[in-house]
Each structure stands twice: as C-alpha cells, then as structure tokens.
CSV table of N, CA and C and ligand atoms in Angstrom, one decimal:
chain,number,residue,atom,x,y,z
D,85,UNK,N,58.6,73.7,85.9
D,85,UNK,CA,59.0,74.3,84.6
D,85,UNK,C,60.0,75.3,84.8
D,86,UNK,N,61.1,75.3,83.9
D,86,UNK,CA,62.2,76.2,84.0
D,86,UNK,C,61.7,77.6,83.5
D,87,UNK,N,62.4,78.6,83.9
D,87,UNK,CA,62.0,80.0,83.5
D,87,UNK,C,62.1,80.1,81.9
D,88,UNK,N,63.3,79.5,81.5
D,88,UNK,CA,63.4,79.5,80.0
D,88,UNK,C,63.5,78.0,79.6
D,89,UNK,N,62.4,77.4,79.3
D,89,UNK,CA,62.4,76.0,79.0
D,89,UNK,C,63.1,75.8,77.6
D,90,UNK,N,63.9,74.7,77.5
D,90,UNK,CA,64.5,74.4,76.2
D,90,UNK,C,63.4,74.2,75.1
D,91,UNK,N,63.7,74.6,73.9
D,91,UNK,CA,62.8,74.4,72.8
D,91,UNK,C,62.4,73.0,72.6
D,92,UNK,N,63.4,72.1,72.6
D,92,UNK,CA,63.2,70.7,72.5
D,92,UNK,C,63.0,70.1,73.9
D,93,UNK,N,61.8,69.7,74.2
D,93,UNK,CA,61.6,69.3,75.6
D,93,UNK,C,62.2,67.9,75.9
D,94,UNK,N,62.3,67.1,74.9
D,94,UNK,CA,62.9,65.8,75.2
D,94,UNK,C,64.4,65.8,74.9
D,95,UNK,N,65.1,66.8,75.5
D,95,UNK,CA,66.5,67.0,75.2
D,95,UNK,C,67.4,65.8,75.6
D,96,UNK,N,66.9,65.0,76.6
D,96,UNK,CA,67.7,63.8,77.0
D,96,UNK,C,67.7,62.7,75.9
D,97,UNK,N,66.9,62.8,74.9
D,97,UNK,CA,66.9,61.9,73.8
D,97,UNK,C,67.9,62.3,72.7
D,98,UNK,N,68.4,63.6,72.8
D,98,UNK,CA,69.3,64.1,71.8
D,98,UNK,C,70.6,63.2,71.8
D,99,UNK,N,71.2,63.0,70.6
D,99,UNK,CA,72.5,62.3,70.6
D,99,UNK,C,73.5,63.2,71.3
D,100,UNK,N,74.5,62.5,72.0
D,100,UNK,CA,75.5,63.2,72.7
D,100,UNK,C,76.5,63.7,71.7
D,101,UNK,N,76.9,64.9,71.9
D,101,UNK,CA,78.0,65.5,71.0
D,101,UNK,C,79.2,64.7,71.0
D,102,UNK,N,79.8,64.5,69.8
D,102,UNK,CA,81.0,63.7,69.7
D,102,UNK,C,82.1,64.1,70.6
D,103,UNK,N,82.4,65.5,70.6
D,103,UNK,CA,83.5,66.0,71.4
D,103,UNK,C,83.2,65.7,72.9
D,104,UNK,N,82.0,65.7,73.3
D,104,UNK,CA,81.7,65.4,74.7
D,104,UNK,C,82.0,63.9,75.0
D,105,UNK,N,81.6,63.0,74.1
D,105,UNK,CA,82.0,61.6,74.2
D,105,UNK,C,83.5,61.4,74.3
D,106,UNK,N,84.2,62.1,73.5
D,106,UNK,CA,85.7,62.0,73.6
D,106,UNK,C,86.2,62.4,74.9
D,107,UNK,N,85.7,63.5,75.4
D,107,UNK,CA,86.1,64.0,76.8
D,107,UNK,C,85.8,63.0,77.9
D,108,UNK,N,84.6,62.4,77.8
D,108,UNK,CA,84.2,61.4,78.8
D,108,UNK,C,85.1,60.2,78.7
D,109,UNK,N,85.5,59.8,77.5
D,109,UNK,CA,86.4,58.6,77.4
D,109,UNK,C,87.8,59.0,77.9
D,110,UNK,N,88.2,60.2,77.6
D,110,UNK,CA,89.6,60.6,78.1
D,110,UNK,C,89.6,60.6,79.6
D,111,UNK,N,88.6,61.2,80.2
D,111,UNK,CA,88.5,61.4,81.6
D,111,UNK,C,88.4,60.0,82.3
D,112,UNK,N,87.7,59.1,81.7
D,112,UNK,CA,87.5,57.8,82.3
D,112,UNK,C,88.9,57.0,82.2
D,113,UNK,N,89.5,57.1,81.0
D,113,UNK,CA,90.8,56.4,80.9
D,113,UNK,C,91.8,57.0,81.9
D,114,UNK,N,91.8,58.3,82.0
D,114,UNK,CA,92.8,58.9,82.9
D,114,UNK,C,92.5,58.5,84.3
D,115,UNK,N,91.3,58.4,84.7
D,115,UNK,CA,90.9,57.9,86.0
D,115,UNK,C,91.5,56.5,86.3
D,116,UNK,N,91.4,55.6,85.2
D,116,UNK,CA,91.9,54.3,85.4
D,116,UNK,C,93.4,54.3,85.5
D,117,UNK,N,94.1,55.2,84.8
D,117,UNK,CA,95.6,55.3,84.9
D,117,UNK,C,95.9,55.7,86.3
D,118,UNK,N,95.2,56.7,86.8
D,118,UNK,CA,95.6,57.2,88.2
D,118,UNK,C,95.3,56.2,89.2
D,119,UNK,N,94.2,55.4,89.0
D,119,UNK,CA,93.9,54.4,90.0
D,119,UNK,C,95.0,53.3,90.0
D,120,UNK,N,95.4,52.9,88.8
D,120,UNK,CA,96.5,51.9,88.6
D,120,UNK,C,97.7,52.4,89.3
D,121,UNK,N,98.0,53.7,89.1
D,121,UNK,CA,99.3,54.3,89.6
D,121,UNK,C,99.2,54.2,91.2
D,122,UNK,N,98.0,54.5,91.7
D,122,UNK,CA,97.9,54.5,93.2
D,122,UNK,C,98.2,53.1,93.7
D,123,UNK,N,97.7,52.0,93.0
D,123,UNK,CA,98.0,50.7,93.5
D,123,UNK,C,99.4,50.3,93.3
D,124,UNK,N,100.0,50.7,92.1
D,124,UNK,CA,101.4,50.3,91.8
D,124,UNK,C,102.3,51.1,92.8
D,125,UNK,N,102.0,52.3,93.2
D,125,UNK,CA,102.8,53.1,94.0
D,125,UNK,C,102.9,52.5,95.4
D,126,UNK,N,101.9,51.7,95.8
D,126,UNK,CA,102.0,51.0,97.1
D,126,UNK,C,103.2,50.1,97.1
D,127,UNK,N,103.6,49.6,96.0
D,127,UNK,CA,104.7,48.6,95.9
D,127,UNK,C,106.0,49.3,95.5
D,128,UNK,N,106.0,50.2,94.6
D,128,UNK,CA,107.2,50.8,94.1
D,128,UNK,C,107.6,52.2,94.7
D,129,UNK,N,106.6,52.9,95.2
D,129,UNK,CA,106.9,54.2,95.7
D,129,UNK,C,107.6,54.2,97.1
D,130,UNK,N,108.9,54.4,97.1
D,130,UNK,CA,109.6,54.3,98.3
D,130,UNK,C,109.2,55.3,99.4
D,131,UNK,N,108.7,56.5,98.9
D,131,UNK,CA,108.4,57.5,99.9
D,131,UNK,C,107.0,57.3,100.5
D,132,UNK,N,106.3,56.3,100.0
D,132,UNK,CA,104.9,56.1,100.5
D,132,UNK,C,104.9,55.2,101.7
D,133,UNK,N,104.1,55.6,102.7
D,133,UNK,CA,104.0,54.9,103.9
D,133,UNK,C,102.7,54.2,103.9
D,134,UNK,N,102.7,52.9,103.9
D,134,UNK,CA,101.4,52.1,103.9
D,134,UNK,C,101.2,51.7,105.3
D,135,UNK,N,100.1,52.2,105.9
D,135,UNK,CA,99.8,51.8,107.2
D,135,UNK,C,98.4,51.3,107.3
D,136,UNK,N,98.1,50.7,108.4
D,136,UNK,CA,96.7,50.2,108.6
D,136,UNK,C,96.1,51.1,109.7
D,137,UNK,N,94.8,51.2,109.7
D,137,UNK,CA,94.1,52.0,110.8
D,137,UNK,C,92.9,51.2,111.3
D,138,UNK,N,92.8,51.2,112.6
D,138,UNK,CA,91.6,50.5,113.2
D,138,UNK,C,90.9,51.4,114.2
D,139,UNK,N,89.7,51.1,114.4
D,139,UNK,CA,89.0,51.9,115.4
D,139,UNK,C,89.4,51.4,116.8
D,140,UNK,N,89.5,52.3,117.7
D,140,UNK,CA,89.9,51.9,119.1
D,140,UNK,C,89.5,53.1,119.9
D,141,UNK,N,89.0,52.8,121.2
D,141,UNK,CA,88.7,53.9,122.0
D,141,UNK,C,90.0,54.4,122.7
D,142,UNK,N,90.0,55.7,123.1
D,142,UNK,CA,91.2,56.2,123.8
D,142,UNK,C,91.5,55.4,125.1
D,143,UNK,N,90.4,55.0,125.8
D,143,UNK,CA,90.6,54.3,127.0
D,143,UNK,C,91.3,52.9,126.8
D,144,UNK,N,90.9,52.2,125.8
D,144,UNK,CA,91.5,50.9,125.5
D,144,UNK,C,92.9,51.1,125.1
D,145,UNK,N,93.2,52.1,124.2
D,145,UNK,CA,94.5,52.3,123.7
D,145,UNK,C,95.5,52.7,124.9
D,146,UNK,N,95.0,53.6,125.8
D,146,UNK,CA,95.8,54.0,126.9
D,146,UNK,C,96.1,52.7,127.8
D,147,UNK,N,95.1,51.9,128.0
D,147,UNK,CA,95.4,50.7,128.8
D,147,UNK,C,96.4,49.8,128.2
D,148,UNK,N,96.3,49.6,126.9
D,148,UNK,CA,97.3,48.7,126.2
D,148,UNK,C,98.7,49.3,126.3
D,149,UNK,N,98.8,50.7,126.0
D,149,UNK,CA,100.1,51.3,126.0
D,149,UNK,C,100.7,51.2,127.4
D,150,UNK,N,99.9,51.5,128.5
D,150,UNK,CA,100.4,51.4,129.8
D,150,UNK,C,100.8,50.0,130.2
D,151,UNK,N,100.0,49.0,129.8
D,151,UNK,CA,100.4,47.6,130.1
D,151,UNK,C,101.7,47.3,129.4
D,152,UNK,N,101.9,47.7,128.2
D,152,UNK,CA,103.1,47.3,127.5
D,152,UNK,C,104.3,48.1,128.1
D,153,UNK,N,104.1,49.3,128.5
D,153,UNK,CA,105.1,50.1,129.1
D,153,UNK,C,105.6,49.5,130.5
D,154,UNK,N,104.6,49.0,131.2
D,154,UNK,CA,104.9,48.4,132.5
D,154,UNK,C,105.7,47.1,132.3
D,155,UNK,N,105.3,46.3,131.3
D,155,UNK,CA,105.9,45.0,131.0
D,155,UNK,C,107.3,45.1,130.5
D,156,UNK,N,107.5,46.0,129.6
D,156,UNK,CA,108.8,46.1,128.8
D,156,UNK,C,109.7,47.3,129.2
D,157,UNK,N,109.4,47.9,130.3
D,157,UNK,CA,110.2,49.1,130.6
D,157,UNK,C,111.6,48.6,131.0
D,158,UNK,N,112.7,49.3,130.5
D,158,UNK,CA,114.0,48.9,130.8
D,158,UNK,C,114.7,50.0,131.7
D,159,UNK,N,114.3,51.2,131.6
D,159,UNK,CA,114.8,52.2,132.5
D,159,UNK,C,114.0,53.5,132.3
D,160,UNK,N,114.4,54.5,133.0
D,160,UNK,CA,113.7,55.8,132.8
D,160,UNK,C,114.7,56.8,132.2
D,161,UNK,N,114.1,57.7,131.4
D,161,UNK,CA,114.9,58.7,130.7
D,161,UNK,C,115.4,59.7,131.7
D,162,UNK,N,116.6,59.7,132.0
D,162,UNK,CA,117.2,60.7,132.8
D,162,UNK,C,116.4,60.8,134.1
D,163,UNK,N,116.1,62.0,134.5
D,163,UNK,CA,115.2,62.2,135.7
D,163,UNK,C,113.8,62.7,135.3
D,164,UNK,N,113.4,62.4,134.1
D,164,UNK,CA,112.1,62.8,133.6
D,164,UNK,C,111.0,62.0,134.1
D,165,UNK,N,111.3,60.7,134.5
D,165,UNK,CA,110.3,59.8,134.9
D,165,UNK,C,109.6,59.1,133.8
D,166,UNK,N,110.0,59.5,132.5
D,166,UNK,CA,109.4,58.9,131.4
D,166,UNK,C,110.0,57.5,131.1
D,167,UNK,N,109.2,56.4,131.1
D,167,UNK,CA,109.8,55.1,130.9
D,167,UNK,C,110.4,54.9,129.4
D,168,UNK,N,111.5,54.2,129.4
D,168,UNK,CA,112.0,53.8,128.1
D,168,UNK,C,111.6,52.3,128.0
D,169,UNK,N,110.9,52.0,126.9
D,169,UNK,CA,110.2,50.7,126.8
D,169,UNK,C,110.9,50.0,125.6
D,170,UNK,N,111.3,48.8,125.8
D,170,UNK,CA,111.9,48.0,124.8
D,170,UNK,C,111.0,46.8,124.5
D,171,UNK,N,110.1,46.9,123.5
D,171,UNK,CA,109.2,45.8,123.2
D,171,UNK,C,110.0,44.6,122.5
D,172,UNK,N,109.5,43.4,122.6
D,172,UNK,CA,110.2,42.3,122.0
D,172,UNK,C,110.2,42.4,120.5
D,173,UNK,N,111.4,42.0,119.9
D,173,UNK,CA,111.5,42.0,118.4
D,173,UNK,C,110.4,41.2,117.9
D,174,UNK,N,109.7,41.6,116.8
D,174,UNK,CA,108.6,40.9,116.2
D,174,UNK,C,107.3,41.2,116.9
D,175,UNK,N,107.3,41.9,118.0
D,175,UNK,CA,106.1,42.2,118.8
D,175,UNK,C,105.5,43.5,118.6
D,176,UNK,N,104.6,43.9,119.5
D,176,UNK,CA,103.9,45.1,119.3
D,176,UNK,C,104.6,46.2,120.2
D,177,UNK,N,104.7,47.4,119.5
D,177,UNK,CA,105.2,48.6,120.2
D,177,UNK,C,104.1,49.6,120.3
D,178,UNK,N,103.9,50.2,121.4
D,178,UNK,CA,102.8,51.2,121.6
D,178,UNK,C,103.3,52.6,121.9
D,179,UNK,N,102.8,53.6,121.2
D,179,UNK,CA,103.1,55.0,121.6
D,179,UNK,C,101.8,55.8,121.5
D,180,UNK,N,101.5,56.6,122.6
D,180,UNK,CA,100.3,57.4,122.5
D,180,UNK,C,100.7,58.9,122.4
D,181,UNK,N,99.7,59.6,121.9
D,181,UNK,CA,99.8,61.0,121.8
D,181,UNK,C,98.8,61.7,122.7
D,182,UNK,N,99.2,62.7,123.4
D,182,UNK,CA,98.2,63.4,124.2
D,182,UNK,C,98.8,64.8,124.4
D,183,UNK,N,98.0,65.7,124.9
D,183,UNK,CA,98.4,67.1,125.2
D,183,UNK,C,99.4,67.1,126.3
D,184,UNK,N,100.7,67.4,126.2
D,184,UNK,CA,101.4,67.5,124.9
D,184,UNK,C,102.6,66.7,125.0
D,185,UNK,N,102.5,65.4,124.8
D,185,UNK,CA,103.6,64.5,124.8
D,185,UNK,C,103.3,63.3,123.9
D,186,UNK,N,104.4,62.6,123.6
D,186,UNK,CA,104.4,61.3,123.0
D,186,UNK,C,104.9,60.4,124.1
D,187,UNK,N,104.2,59.3,124.4
D,187,UNK,CA,104.5,58.5,125.5
D,187,UNK,C,104.4,57.0,125.2
D,188,UNK,N,105.2,56.2,125.6
D,188,UNK,CA,106.5,56.4,126.3
D,188,UNK,C,107.6,56.6,125.3
D,189,UNK,N,108.9,56.5,125.7
D,189,UNK,CA,110.0,56.5,124.8
D,189,UNK,C,110.2,55.0,124.4
D,190,UNK,N,110.4,54.8,123.1
D,190,UNK,CA,110.6,53.4,122.7
D,190,UNK,C,112.1,53.1,122.3
D,191,UNK,N,112.5,51.9,122.6
D,191,UNK,CA,113.8,51.5,122.2
D,191,UNK,C,113.7,50.3,121.3
D,192,UNK,N,114.1,50.4,120.1
D,192,UNK,CA,113.9,49.3,119.1
D,192,UNK,C,115.3,48.8,118.7
D,193,UNK,N,115.3,47.6,118.2
D,193,UNK,CA,116.6,47.0,117.7
D,193,UNK,C,116.7,47.2,116.2
D,194,UNK,N,117.8,47.6,115.8
D,194,UNK,CA,118.1,47.7,114.3
D,194,UNK,C,117.9,46.3,113.6
D,195,UNK,N,117.2,46.3,112.5
D,195,UNK,CA,117.1,45.1,111.7
D,195,UNK,C,115.9,44.2,112.2
D,196,UNK,N,115.3,44.6,113.3
D,196,UNK,CA,114.1,43.8,113.8
D,196,UNK,C,112.8,44.5,113.4
D,197,UNK,N,111.8,43.7,113.2
D,197,UNK,CA,110.5,44.3,112.8
D,197,UNK,C,109.6,44.4,114.0
D,198,UNK,N,108.8,45.4,114.0
D,198,UNK,CA,107.8,45.6,115.1
D,198,UNK,C,106.5,46.1,114.4
D,199,UNK,N,105.4,45.8,115.2
D,199,UNK,CA,104.1,46.4,114.9
D,199,UNK,C,104.0,47.6,115.7
D,200,UNK,N,104.1,48.8,115.1
D,200,UNK,CA,104.1,50.0,115.9
D,200,UNK,C,102.6,50.6,115.9
D,201,UNK,N,102.0,50.7,117.0
D,201,UNK,CA,100.7,51.2,117.2
D,201,UNK,C,100.7,52.6,117.7
D,202,UNK,N,100.0,53.5,117.1
D,202,UNK,CA,100.0,54.9,117.5
D,202,UNK,C,98.6,55.4,117.5
D,203,UNK,N,98.2,56.1,118.6
D,203,UNK,CA,96.9,56.7,118.6
D,203,UNK,C,96.9,57.9,119.6
D,204,UNK,N,95.8,58.7,119.5
D,204,UNK,CA,95.7,59.9,120.3
D,204,UNK,C,94.7,59.7,121.4
D,205,UNK,N,94.9,60.3,122.6
D,205,UNK,CA,93.9,60.2,123.6
D,205,UNK,C,93.0,61.4,123.6
D,206,UNK,N,93.4,62.5,122.9
D,206,UNK,CA,92.5,63.7,122.9
D,206,UNK,C,92.3,64.3,121.6
D,207,UNK,N,93.2,65.2,121.1
D,207,UNK,CA,93.0,65.9,119.9
D,207,UNK,C,93.8,65.2,118.7
D,208,UNK,N,93.7,65.8,117.6
D,208,UNK,CA,94.5,65.4,116.5
D,208,UNK,C,95.9,65.8,116.6
D,209,UNK,N,96.8,64.9,116.4
D,209,UNK,CA,98.3,65.2,116.5
D,209,UNK,C,98.9,64.7,115.2
D,210,UNK,N,100.1,65.2,114.9
D,210,UNK,CA,100.9,64.8,113.8
D,210,UNK,C,102.1,64.1,114.2
D,211,UNK,N,102.3,62.8,113.7
D,211,UNK,CA,103.5,62.1,114.1
D,211,UNK,C,104.5,62.2,112.9
D,212,UNK,N,105.6,63.0,113.2
D,212,UNK,CA,106.6,63.2,112.2
D,212,UNK,C,107.9,62.7,112.9
D,213,UNK,N,108.5,61.6,112.2
D,213,UNK,CA,109.7,61.0,112.8
D,213,UNK,C,110.9,61.6,112.1
D,214,UNK,N,111.7,62.3,112.9
D,214,UNK,CA,112.9,63.0,112.4
D,214,UNK,C,114.1,62.2,112.7
D,215,UNK,N,115.1,62.2,111.7
D,215,UNK,CA,115.1,62.9,110.5
D,215,UNK,C,114.6,62.0,109.3
D,216,UNK,N,113.6,61.2,109.5
D,216,UNK,CA,113.2,60.3,108.4
D,216,UNK,C,111.9,61.0,107.8
D,217,UNK,N,111.5,60.4,106.7
D,217,UNK,CA,110.3,60.9,106.0
D,217,UNK,C,109.1,60.0,106.4
D,218,UNK,N,108.8,60.0,107.7
D,218,UNK,CA,107.6,59.3,108.2
D,218,UNK,C,106.7,60.3,108.8
D,219,UNK,N,105.5,60.3,108.3
D,219,UNK,CA,104.5,61.3,108.7
D,219,UNK,C,103.1,60.8,108.7
D,220,UNK,N,102.5,60.9,109.9
D,220,UNK,CA,101.1,60.3,110.0
D,220,UNK,C,100.2,61.2,110.8
D,221,UNK,N,99.0,61.2,110.4
D,221,UNK,CA,98.0,61.9,111.2
D,221,UNK,C,97.5,61.0,112.3
D,222,UNK,N,97.5,61.5,113.5
D,222,UNK,CA,97.1,60.7,114.6
D,222,UNK,C,95.8,61.2,115.2
D,223,UNK,N,94.7,60.4,115.1
D,223,UNK,CA,93.4,60.8,115.5
D,223,UNK,C,93.0,60.0,116.8
D,224,UNK,N,92.2,60.7,117.7
D,224,UNK,CA,91.6,59.9,118.7
D,224,UNK,C,90.5,59.0,118.1
D,225,UNK,N,90.4,57.8,118.6
D,225,UNK,CA,89.4,56.8,118.1
D,225,UNK,C,89.9,55.9,117.0
D,226,UNK,N,91.1,56.2,116.5
D,226,UNK,CA,91.7,55.3,115.5
D,226,UNK,C,93.2,55.0,115.9
D,227,UNK,N,93.6,53.8,115.8
D,227,UNK,CA,95.0,53.5,115.9
D,227,UNK,C,95.6,53.2,114.6
D,228,UNK,N,96.8,53.9,114.4
D,228,UNK,CA,97.6,53.6,113.2
D,228,UNK,C,98.5,52.5,113.5
D,229,UNK,N,98.6,51.5,112.6
D,229,UNK,CA,99.5,50.4,112.9
D,229,UNK,C,100.5,50.3,111.7
D,230,UNK,N,101.7,50.4,112.0
D,230,UNK,CA,102.8,50.3,110.9
D,230,UNK,C,103.7,49.1,111.3
D,231,UNK,N,104.1,48.4,110.2
D,231,UNK,CA,105.1,47.4,110.4
D,231,UNK,C,106.4,48.1,110.1
D,232,UNK,N,107.3,48.3,111.1
D,232,UNK,CA,108.5,49.0,110.9
D,232,UNK,C,109.7,48.1,111.2
D,233,UNK,N,110.8,48.3,110.4
D,233,UNK,CA,112.0,47.6,110.5
D,233,UNK,C,113.1,48.7,110.5
D,234,UNK,N,113.5,49.2,111.6
D,234,UNK,CA,114.6,50.3,111.6
D,234,UNK,C,115.8,49.8,110.9
D,235,UNK,N,116.4,50.6,110.0
D,235,UNK,CA,117.6,50.2,109.3
D,235,UNK,C,118.8,51.0,109.7
D,236,UNK,N,118.6,51.9,110.7
D,236,UNK,CA,119.7,52.7,111.1
D,236,UNK,C,119.6,52.8,112.7
D,237,UNK,N,120.8,52.7,113.3
D,237,UNK,CA,120.8,52.9,114.8
D,237,UNK,C,120.9,54.4,115.1
D,238,UNK,N,120.5,54.8,116.2
D,238,UNK,CA,120.6,56.2,116.6
D,238,UNK,C,119.4,56.7,117.4
D,239,UNK,N,119.3,58.0,117.5
D,239,UNK,CA,118.3,58.6,118.3
D,239,UNK,C,117.4,59.4,117.3
D,240,UNK,N,116.1,59.0,117.4
D,240,UNK,CA,115.1,59.7,116.5
D,240,UNK,C,114.1,60.5,117.3
D,241,UNK,N,113.7,61.6,116.7
D,241,UNK,CA,112.8,62.5,117.4
D,241,UNK,C,111.4,62.5,116.8
D,242,UNK,N,110.4,62.4,117.6
D,242,UNK,CA,109.1,62.5,117.1
D,242,UNK,C,108.6,63.9,117.4
D,243,UNK,N,108.2,64.6,116.3
D,243,UNK,CA,107.8,66.0,116.4
D,243,UNK,C,106.3,66.0,116.0
D,244,UNK,N,105.5,66.7,116.9
D,244,UNK,CA,104.1,66.9,116.5
D,244,UNK,C,104.0,68.0,115.5
D,245,UNK,N,103.5,67.6,114.3
D,245,UNK,CA,103.4,68.6,113.2
D,245,UNK,C,102.0,69.0,112.9
D,246,UNK,N,101.1,68.8,113.8
D,246,UNK,CA,99.7,69.2,113.7
D,246,UNK,C,99.4,70.1,114.8
D,247,UNK,N,99.0,71.4,114.5
D,247,UNK,CA,98.9,72.3,115.6
D,247,UNK,C,97.8,71.8,116.6
D,248,UNK,N,98.2,71.7,117.9
D,248,UNK,CA,97.3,71.1,118.9
D,248,UNK,C,97.2,71.9,120.1
D,249,UNK,N,97.4,73.2,120.0
D,249,UNK,CA,97.2,74.1,121.2
D,249,UNK,C,98.5,74.7,121.7
D,250,UNK,N,98.4,75.3,122.9
D,250,UNK,CA,99.4,76.1,123.5
D,250,UNK,C,100.7,75.4,123.7
D,251,UNK,N,100.7,74.1,123.9
D,251,UNK,CA,101.9,73.3,124.2
D,251,UNK,C,102.4,72.6,122.9
D,252,UNK,N,101.8,72.8,121.8
D,252,UNK,CA,102.1,72.1,120.6
D,252,UNK,C,103.6,72.0,120.3
D,253,UNK,N,104.3,73.1,120.5
D,253,UNK,CA,105.8,73.2,120.1
D,253,UNK,C,106.6,72.4,121.1
D,254,UNK,N,106.0,72.0,122.3
D,254,UNK,CA,106.8,71.2,123.2
D,254,UNK,C,106.5,69.7,123.1
D,255,UNK,N,105.7,69.4,122.1
D,255,UNK,CA,105.3,68.0,122.0
D,255,UNK,C,106.3,67.2,121.2
D,256,UNK,N,107.3,66.7,121.9
D,256,UNK,CA,108.4,66.1,121.3
D,256,UNK,C,108.5,64.7,122.0
D,257,UNK,N,108.7,63.7,121.1
D,257,UNK,CA,108.9,62.3,121.6
D,257,UNK,C,110.3,61.8,121.2
D,258,UNK,N,110.5,60.5,121.6
D,258,UNK,CA,111.8,59.9,121.2
D,258,UNK,C,111.7,58.5,120.9
D,259,UNK,N,112.5,58.0,119.9
D,259,UNK,CA,112.7,56.6,119.7
D,259,UNK,C,114.2,56.3,119.6
D,260,UNK,N,114.6,55.4,120.3
D,260,UNK,CA,116.0,54.9,120.2
D,260,UNK,C,116.1,53.7,119.4
D,261,UNK,N,117.1,53.6,118.5
D,261,UNK,CA,117.3,52.4,117.8
D,261,UNK,C,118.7,51.9,118.1
D,262,UNK,N,118.8,50.7,118.7
D,262,UNK,CA,120.1,50.2,119.1
D,262,UNK,C,120.5,49.1,118.2
D,263,UNK,N,121.9,49.0,118.0
D,263,UNK,CA,122.4,48.0,117.1
D,263,UNK,C,123.0,46.9,118.0
D,264,UNK,N,122.4,45.8,118.0
D,264,UNK,CA,122.8,44.7,118.9
D,264,UNK,C,124.0,43.9,118.4
D,265,UNK,N,124.3,44.1,117.1
D,265,UNK,CA,125.3,43.2,116.5
D,265,UNK,C,126.6,43.8,116.5
O,122,LIG,CU1,100.3,67.6,119.2
O,122,LIG,CU2,100.8,69.5,118.0
C-alpha cells in the first residue's frame, strides 16, 4: 500500500488522457522515422562507415595477422624492422592494434578492393585513418571487417584516437596506397 493511495484504486481502468495518447502517437511515429533514416543512411550517407564485427580471440587474430604478414611481406620499413605487407587484391588484409603500435604496415593498390580486418590484442584502441574520415573503435575479442577500395594513392597514417596509456601518442601506423596504372 502506498503512503498516499490514489482515491480511485482501479486507476488502470481510467481512460487515457487524449493529450497523452497524442504524445504516444507522436513519439511512436518519430521513432519509426528515425529507424527508417538509420536504414536509409546506410545507403545514402557518404560519411557513414558500415563495417562488420565478429568475435575472435586475440590469439587467433594475432596468428592470422602474423601468417598474412609472413606470406605477403614485400619489404621492411626503413630500418624499423616493421614489415610492409601487400595482400592480394580482392583478398584479406590484417592489421592489429596493441600497446603501442599498429602492425604491420599495409600496402594496397588503388582501385582494388580488400577485406580489411582490424582487432586489438590488449586494450581498446581507436583506428583513425588520416587524412580520411574513417574512424573505428577497436576492441580485443572482436575483429572489425571493412570492405575497402582505396580511391587515392599516397601515404595514409593510422592514429590511435582512444586513450590507451602512457604510449598512446606514439601509437601511429601506416597504410600505403600505390597506383599500379
Ligand atoms: Cu592505442 Cu591510444
């Protein structure tokens, strides 16, 4: 029993106030509009990045990334010892995040499509591809998979934009896009 019980105990049988019904209808319709916009934006919103995410363990992701790096390595970056990996056009490209690097360096061909897999081996990192508007949260335990078709040649920088500790500001990666034509 409430401290101040309502006079009319069967209040749930009272008719709903007209203005309340109107608000419920408005809110419901607006919810439908927003839902529809969300779906439509997937197709027409150029700034939206539609990616897939799958569960994966850090161990498995690391093994796949290292296997791909070994198979498709074309050179090392300067004297850093970091492999530059050129995956086959139409194939899978792997990049992992860990404290505090993006590994390896990828080299893609302009106009070719790739399945780009990204995951973290430890904390949460942020994949920001500069100077483009590509921005992803990278979590351990999940791999983000994007179908990418680079449309400009050049050197792109991956910046970690999720604070991940003392070395966060040094967590810089690289993607090269070469024009073969
Ligand atoms: Cu990784 Cu900040």
